């Protein structure tokens, strides 16, 4: 799963809102276990991300979906 897609799905604010990029970086860092500084190094649109991150984000996406189904709101 691409970082932008992960953010659109799991960052609870519109992409054009102030602070979205920072919230996205934080969510990606938390999901991947990498530092926020490393995630920022992927560029504004996260195009310089390593390939292995796609698998990690897909797995985190599935885990988040399961949490939504299982855990009460």
mmCIF file of N, CA and C in Angstrom, residues 22-40:
data_model
loop_
_atom_site.group_PDB
_atom_site.id
_atom_site.type_symbol
_atom_site.label_atom_id
_atom_site.label_comp_id
_atom_site.label_asym_id
_atom_site.label_seq_id
_atom_site.Cartn_x
_atom_site.Cartn_y
_atom_site.Cartn_z
ATOM 1 N N UNK A 22 2.271 16.541 8.500
ATOM 2 C CA UNK A 22 2.895 16.143 9.766
ATOM 3 C C UNK A 22 2.155 14.958 10.386
ATOM 4 N N UNK A 23 0.832 14.989 10.341
ATOM 5 C CA UNK A 23 0.046 13.883 10.881
ATOM 6 C C UNK A 23 0.305 12.609 10.090
ATOM 7 N N UNK A 24 0.459 12.764 8.792
ATOM 8 C CA UNK A 24 0.735 11.627 7.922
ATOM 9 C C UNK A 24 2.114 11.043 8.237
ATOM 10 N N UNK A 25 3.102 11.899 8.384
ATOM 11 C CA UNK A 25 4.455 11.448 8.726
ATOM 12 C C UNK A 25 4.427 10.685 10.046
ATOM 13 N N UNK A 26 3.709 11.214 11.010
ATOM 14 C CA UNK A 26 3.621 10.565 12.320
ATOM 15 C C UNK A 26 2.958 9.189 12.207
ATOM 16 N N UNK A 27 1.872 9.101 11.444
ATOM 17 C CA UNK A 27 1.171 7.829 11.263
ATOM 18 C C UNK A 27 2.051 6.813 10.535
ATOM 19 N N UNK A 28 2.775 7.268 9.523
ATOM 20 C CA UNK A 28 3.654 6.367 8.775
ATOM 21 C C UNK A 28 4.818 5.891 9.638
ATOM 22 N N UNK A 29 5.368 6.778 10.442
ATOM 23 C CA UNK A 29 6.465 6.397 11.335
ATOM 24 C C UNK A 29 5.988 5.361 12.348
ATOM 25 N N UNK A 30 4.809 5.591 12.888
ATOM 26 C CA UNK A 30 4.261 4.651 13.865
ATOM 27 C C UNK A 30 3.982 3.296 13.209
ATOM 28 N N UNK A 31 3.442 3.300 12.007
ATOM 29 C CA UNK A 31 3.091 2.060 11.318
ATOM 30 C C UNK A 31 4.321 1.255 10.908
ATOM 31 N N UNK A 32 5.388 1.947 10.538
ATOM 32 C CA UNK A 32 6.576 1.255 10.026
ATOM 33 C C UNK A 32 7.639 1.005 11.084
ATOM 34 N N UNK A 33 7.571 1.722 12.203
ATOM 35 C CA UNK A 33 8.605 1.604 13.214
ATOM 36 C C UNK A 33 9.841 2.427 12.893
ATOM 37 N N UNK A 34 9.751 3.263 11.883
ATOM 38 C CA UNK A 34 10.858 4.131 11.494
ATOM 39 C C UNK A 34 10.702 5.488 12.167
ATOM 40 N N UNK A 35 11.754 6.278 12.143
ATOM 41 C CA UNK A 35 11.672 7.610 12.744
ATOM 42 C C UNK A 35 10.918 8.559 11.812
ATOM 43 N N UNK A 36 10.354 9.601 12.391
ATOM 44 C CA UNK A 36 9.661 10.604 11.589
ATOM 45 C C UNK A 36 10.633 11.266 10.622
ATOM 46 N N UNK A 37 11.848 11.451 11.046
ATOM 47 C CA UNK A 37 12.869 12.062 10.180
ATOM 48 C C UNK A 37 13.127 11.192 8.944
ATOM 49 N N UNK A 38 13.162 9.881 9.135
ATOM 50 C CA UNK A 38 13.348 8.961 8.009
ATOM 51 C C UNK A 38 12.181 9.073 7.039
ATOM 52 N N UNK A 39 10.968 9.096 7.571
ATOM 53 C CA UNK A 39 9.778 9.206 6.719
ATOM 54 C C UNK A 39 9.786 10.530 5.967
ATOM 55 N N UNK A 40 10.179 11.607 6.623
ATOM 56 C CA UNK A 40 10.263 12.908 5.948
ATOM 57 C C UNK A 40 11.259 12.860 4.795
#
